[in-house]
PDB file of C-alpha atoms in Angstrom:
ATOM      1  CA  UNK A 268      13.787  -7.327 -24.525  1.00 45.00           C
ATOM      2  CA  UNK A 269      13.138  -4.364 -22.242  1.00 51.00           C
ATOM      3  CA  UNK A 270      14.449  -4.196 -18.614  1.00 54.00           C
ATOM      4  CA  UNK A 271      10.809  -3.955 -17.264  1.00 55.00           C
ATOM      5  CA  UNK A 272       9.869  -7.254 -19.065  1.00 56.00           C
ATOM      6  CA  UNK A 273      12.806  -9.085 -17.566  1.00 67.00           C
ATOM      7  CA  UNK A 274      11.978  -8.165 -13.930  1.00 76.00           C
ATOM      8  CA  UNK A 275      10.025 -10.687 -11.820  1.00 79.00           C
ATOM      9  CA  UNK A 276       8.428  -9.934  -8.402  1.00 76.00           C
ATOM     10  CA  UNK A 277       8.192 -13.323  -6.769  1.00 83.00           C
ATOM     11  CA  UNK A 278       5.999 -13.636  -3.566  1.00 82.00           C
ATOM     12  CA  UNK A 279       6.946 -16.476  -1.222  1.00 85.00           C
ATOM     13  CA  UNK A 280       4.014 -18.827  -0.544  1.00 89.00           C
ATOM     14  CA  UNK A 281       4.132 -18.158   3.259  1.00 86.00           C
ATOM     15  CA  UNK A 282       3.824 -14.517   2.618  1.00 87.00           C
ATOM     16  CA  UNK A 283       1.052 -14.943  -0.024  1.00 90.00           C
ATOM     17  CA  UNK A 284      -1.000 -16.893   2.531  1.00 93.00           C
ATOM     18  CA  UNK A 285      -0.654 -14.006   5.088  1.00 91.00           C
ATOM     19  CA  UNK A 286      -1.775 -11.628   2.368  1.00 93.00           C
ATOM     20  CA  UNK A 287      -4.798 -13.766   1.601  1.00 93.00           C
ATOM     21  CA  UNK A 288      -5.555 -14.036   5.254  1.00 94.00           C
ATOM     22  CA  UNK A 289      -5.513 -10.298   5.407  1.00 94.00           C
ATOM     23  CA  UNK A 290      -8.218 -10.171   2.752  1.00 96.00           C
ATOM     24  CA  UNK A 291     -10.352 -12.567   4.776  1.00 97.00           C
ATOM     25  CA  UNK A 292      -9.876 -10.421   7.967  1.00 97.00           C
ATOM     26  CA  UNK A 293     -10.810  -7.257   5.901  1.00 96.00           C
ATOM     27  CA  UNK A 294     -13.971  -8.767   4.529  1.00 97.00           C
ATOM     28  CA  UNK A 295     -15.161 -10.167   7.840  1.00 98.00           C
ATOM     29  CA  UNK A 296     -14.607  -6.679   9.401  1.00 97.00           C
ATOM     30  CA  UNK A 297     -16.656  -5.056   6.529  1.00 97.00           C
ATOM     31  CA  UNK A 298     -19.369  -7.657   6.602  1.00 98.00           C
ATOM     32  CA  UNK A 299     -19.755  -7.079  10.280  1.00 98.00           C
ATOM     33  CA  UNK A 300     -20.125  -3.321   9.578  1.00 97.00           C
ATOM     34  CA  UNK A 301     -22.834  -3.989   6.998  1.00 97.00           C
ATOM     35  CA  UNK A 302     -24.592  -6.241   9.403  1.00 97.00           C
ATOM     36  CA  UNK A 303     -24.025  -3.934  12.256  1.00 96.00           C
ATOM     37  CA  UNK A 304     -22.456  -6.711  14.268  1.00 97.00           C
ATOM     38  CA  UNK A 305     -20.387  -4.524  16.602  1.00 97.00           C
ATOM     39  CA  UNK A 306     -18.506  -6.977  18.707  1.00 97.00           C
ATOM     40  CA  UNK A 307     -16.829  -9.003  15.861  1.00 97.00           C
ATOM     41  CA  UNK A 308     -16.585  -5.891  13.781  1.00 97.00           C
ATOM     42  CA  UNK A 309     -14.615  -4.113  16.501  1.00 98.00           C
ATOM     43  CA  UNK A 310     -12.345  -7.164  17.277  1.00 98.00           C
ATOM     44  CA  UNK A 311     -11.535  -7.478  13.496  1.00 98.00           C
ATOM     45  CA  UNK A 312     -10.010  -4.044  13.311  1.00 98.00           C
ATOM     46  CA  UNK A 313      -6.852  -5.161  15.115  1.00 98.00           C
ATOM     47  CA  UNK A 314      -5.900  -8.101  12.986  1.00 97.00           C
ATOM     48  CA  UNK A 315      -6.875  -6.371   9.739  1.00 97.00           C
ATOM     49  CA  UNK A 316      -4.790  -3.276  10.530  1.00 97.00           C
ATOM     50  CA  UNK A 317      -1.940  -5.168  12.064  1.00 97.00           C
ATOM     51  CA  UNK A 318      -1.545  -7.550   9.182  1.00 97.00           C
ATOM     52  CA  UNK A 319      -1.657  -4.495   6.765  1.00 97.00           C
ATOM     53  CA  UNK A 320       1.176  -2.823   8.750  1.00 97.00           C
ATOM     54  CA  UNK A 321       3.046  -6.020   8.657  1.00 96.00           C
ATOM     55  CA  UNK A 322       2.725  -6.426   4.949  1.00 95.00           C
ATOM     56  CA  UNK A 323       3.870  -2.877   4.386  1.00 95.00           C
ATOM     57  CA  UNK A 324       6.839  -3.522   6.748  1.00 95.00           C
ATOM     58  CA  UNK A 325       7.815  -6.674   4.969  1.00 93.00           C
ATOM     59  CA  UNK A 326       7.736  -4.954   1.588  1.00 92.00           C
ATOM     60  CA  UNK A 327       9.552  -1.728   2.651  1.00 94.00           C
ATOM     61  CA  UNK A 328      12.518  -2.468   0.389  1.00 93.00           C
ATOM     62  CA  UNK A 329      10.413  -2.277  -2.752  1.00 93.00           C
ATOM     63  CA  UNK A 330       9.203   1.282  -3.002  1.00 94.00           C
ATOM     64  CA  UNK A 331       6.036   0.563  -5.025  1.00 94.00           C
ATOM     65  CA  UNK A 332       4.925  -2.173  -2.695  1.00 94.00           C
ATOM     66  CA  UNK A 333       5.649   0.012   0.372  1.00 96.00           C
ATOM     67  CA  UNK A 334       3.691   3.010  -1.080  1.00 97.00           C
ATOM     68  CA  UNK A 335       0.676   0.832  -1.973  1.00 96.00           C
ATOM     69  CA  UNK A 336       0.673  -1.122   1.188  1.00 96.00           C
ATOM     70  CA  UNK A 337       0.917   1.945   3.413  1.00 97.00           C
ATOM     71  CA  UNK A 338      -1.944   3.493   1.440  1.00 98.00           C
ATOM     72  CA  UNK A 339      -3.999   0.320   2.195  1.00 97.00           C
ATOM     73  CA  UNK A 340      -3.029   0.262   5.883  1.00 98.00           C
ATOM     74  CA  UNK A 341      -4.171   3.965   6.063  1.00 98.00           C
ATOM     75  CA  UNK A 342      -7.257   3.187   4.112  1.00 97.00           C
ATOM     76  CA  UNK A 343      -8.182   0.494   6.633  1.00 97.00           C
ATOM     77  CA  UNK A 344      -7.562   2.814   9.484  1.00 97.00           C
ATOM     78  CA  UNK A 345      -9.984   5.463   8.108  1.00 97.00           C
ATOM     79  CA  UNK A 346     -12.418   2.682   7.126  1.00 96.00           C
ATOM     80  CA  UNK A 347     -12.340   1.444  10.742  1.00 97.00           C
ATOM     81  CA  UNK A 348     -12.749   4.988  12.089  1.00 97.00           C
ATOM     82  CA  UNK A 349     -15.923   5.319   9.943  1.00 96.00           C
ATOM     83  CA  UNK A 350     -17.276   1.926  11.013  1.00 97.00           C
ATOM     84  CA  UNK A 351     -16.772   2.694  14.707  1.00 97.00           C
ATOM     85  CA  UNK A 352     -18.297   6.065  14.310  1.00 97.00           C
ATOM     86  CA  UNK A 353     -21.446   4.388  12.586  1.00 96.00           C
ATOM     87  CA  UNK A 354     -21.618   1.698  15.272  1.00 96.00           C
ATOM     88  CA  UNK A 355     -21.904   4.383  18.004  1.00 96.00           C
ATOM     89  CA  UNK A 356     -23.955   6.990  16.081  1.00 96.00           C
ATOM     90  CA  UNK A 357     -21.313   9.639  16.026  1.00 96.00           C
ATOM     91  CA  UNK A 358     -20.500   9.479  12.341  1.00 91.00           C
ATOM     92  CA  UNK A 359     -21.422  13.095  11.750  1.00 93.00           C
ATOM     93  CA  UNK A 360     -18.770  14.126  14.183  1.00 95.00           C
ATOM     94  CA  UNK A 361     -16.116  11.465  13.104  1.00 94.00           C
ATOM     95  CA  UNK A 362     -16.580  11.234   9.402  1.00 91.00           C
ATOM     96  CA  UNK A 363     -14.900  14.614   8.644  1.00 93.00           C
ATOM     97  CA  UNK A 364     -11.884  13.357  10.408  1.00 96.00           C
ATOM     98  CA  UNK A 365     -11.735  10.236   8.196  1.00 95.00           C
ATOM     99  CA  UNK A 366     -10.790  12.630   5.420  1.00 96.00           C
ATOM    100  CA  UNK A 367      -7.294  13.053   6.934  1.00 97.00           C
ATOM    101  CA  UNK A 368      -6.136   9.330   6.571  1.00 97.00           C
ATOM    102  CA  UNK A 369      -7.931   8.838   3.252  1.00 97.00           C
ATOM    103  CA  UNK A 370      -6.180  12.003   1.887  1.00 97.00           C
ATOM    104  CA  UNK A 371      -2.890  10.747   3.338  1.00 98.00           C
ATOM    105  CA  UNK A 372      -3.167   7.539   1.400  1.00 97.00           C
ATOM    106  CA  UNK A 373      -3.876   9.510  -1.745  1.00 98.00           C
ATOM    107  CA  UNK A 374      -0.834  11.780  -1.071  1.00 98.00           C
ATOM    108  CA  UNK A 375       1.464   8.836  -0.631  1.00 98.00           C
ATOM    109  CA  UNK A 376       0.329   7.251  -3.977  1.00 97.00           C
ATOM    110  CA  UNK A 377       0.532  10.695  -5.773  1.00 98.00           C
ATOM    111  CA  UNK A 378       4.044  11.139  -4.447  1.00 98.00           C
ATOM    112  CA  UNK A 379       5.018   7.684  -5.675  1.00 97.00           C
ATOM    113  CA  UNK A 380       3.443   8.043  -9.162  1.00 97.00           C
ATOM    114  CA  UNK A 381       4.257  11.696  -9.899  1.00 97.00           C
ATOM    115  CA  UNK A 382       7.546  12.181  -8.147  1.00 96.00           C
ATOM    116  CA  UNK A 383       9.380   9.064  -6.996  1.00 96.00           C
ATOM    117  CA  UNK A 384       8.673   6.599  -9.928  1.00 95.00           C
ATOM    118  CA  UNK A 385       9.558   9.171 -12.644  1.00 95.00           C
ATOM    119  CA  UNK A 386      12.785   9.947 -10.934  1.00 95.00           C
ATOM    120  CA  UNK A 387      13.745   6.286 -10.668  1.00 92.00           C
ATOM    121  CA  UNK A 388      12.979   5.776 -14.281  1.00 91.00           C
ATOM    122  CA  UNK A 389      15.207   8.709 -15.177  1.00 91.00           C
ATOM    123  CA  UNK A 390      17.972   7.274 -12.954  1.00 88.00           C
ATOM    124  CA  UNK A 391      17.656   3.811 -14.496  1.00 84.00           C
ATOM    125  CA  UNK A 392      17.700   5.360 -18.143  1.00 85.00           C
ATOM    126  CA  UNK A 393      20.765   7.356 -17.288  1.00 81.00           C
ATOM    127  CA  UNK A 394      22.491   4.360 -15.993  1.00 76.00           C
ATOM    128  CA  UNK A 395      21.519   2.268 -19.095  1.00 72.00           C
ATOM    129  CA  UNK A 396      22.785   5.042 -21.318  1.00 67.00           C
ATOM    130  CA  UNK A 397      26.177   5.175 -19.476  1.00 68.00           C
ATOM    131  CA  UNK A 398      26.446   1.428 -19.797  1.00 63.00           C
ATOM    132  CA  UNK A 399      25.450   1.326 -23.432  1.00 60.00           C
ATOM    133  CA  UNK A 400      27.758   4.116 -24.677  1.00 56.00           C
ATOM    134  CA  UNK A 401      31.276   2.923 -24.955  1.00 54.00           C
ATOM    135  CA  UNK A 402      33.985   5.608 -24.709  1.00 60.00           C
ATOM    136  CA  UNK A 403      35.388   6.709 -27.987  1.00 59.00           C
ATOM    137  CA  UNK A 404      39.068   7.075 -28.257  1.00 61.00           C
ATOM    138  CA  UNK A 405      40.410  10.132 -30.049  1.00 63.00           C
ATOM    139  CA  UNK A 406      42.963   9.672 -32.800  1.00 61.00           C
ATOM    140  CA  UNK A 407      45.653  12.188 -33.249  1.00 59.00           C
ATOM    141  CA  UNK A 408      46.142  13.159 -36.827  1.00 56.00           C
TER     142      UNK A 408
END
């Protein structure tokens, strides 16, 4: 059995509840955006973004989780900027700036998938190779 199939990522129930609550916050925020319900939409930015940042912080010890959760938090930031810009009819001025956080999220994930993850796999393979190869003693003839 390969190392990948042996690894398990277990999420504590309390943490999973917070992740699920985060999804609720996010959906309420976006529904308010669709319905142009400014007061609740504006209020929902804070809990949605704060919980996204909290989730990223709690998962900071797992590189894959950190990268993805940072990208999500940055996506929510850009999404919120866009929502506020539309609420106040300044989206033509603000929307170009939304490209910055959206792009930053993509850069984080590209770095993870193209640089960090392949390097980690190389390190793991090198470690497995060192462990699996036993030293050979030389016989003197």
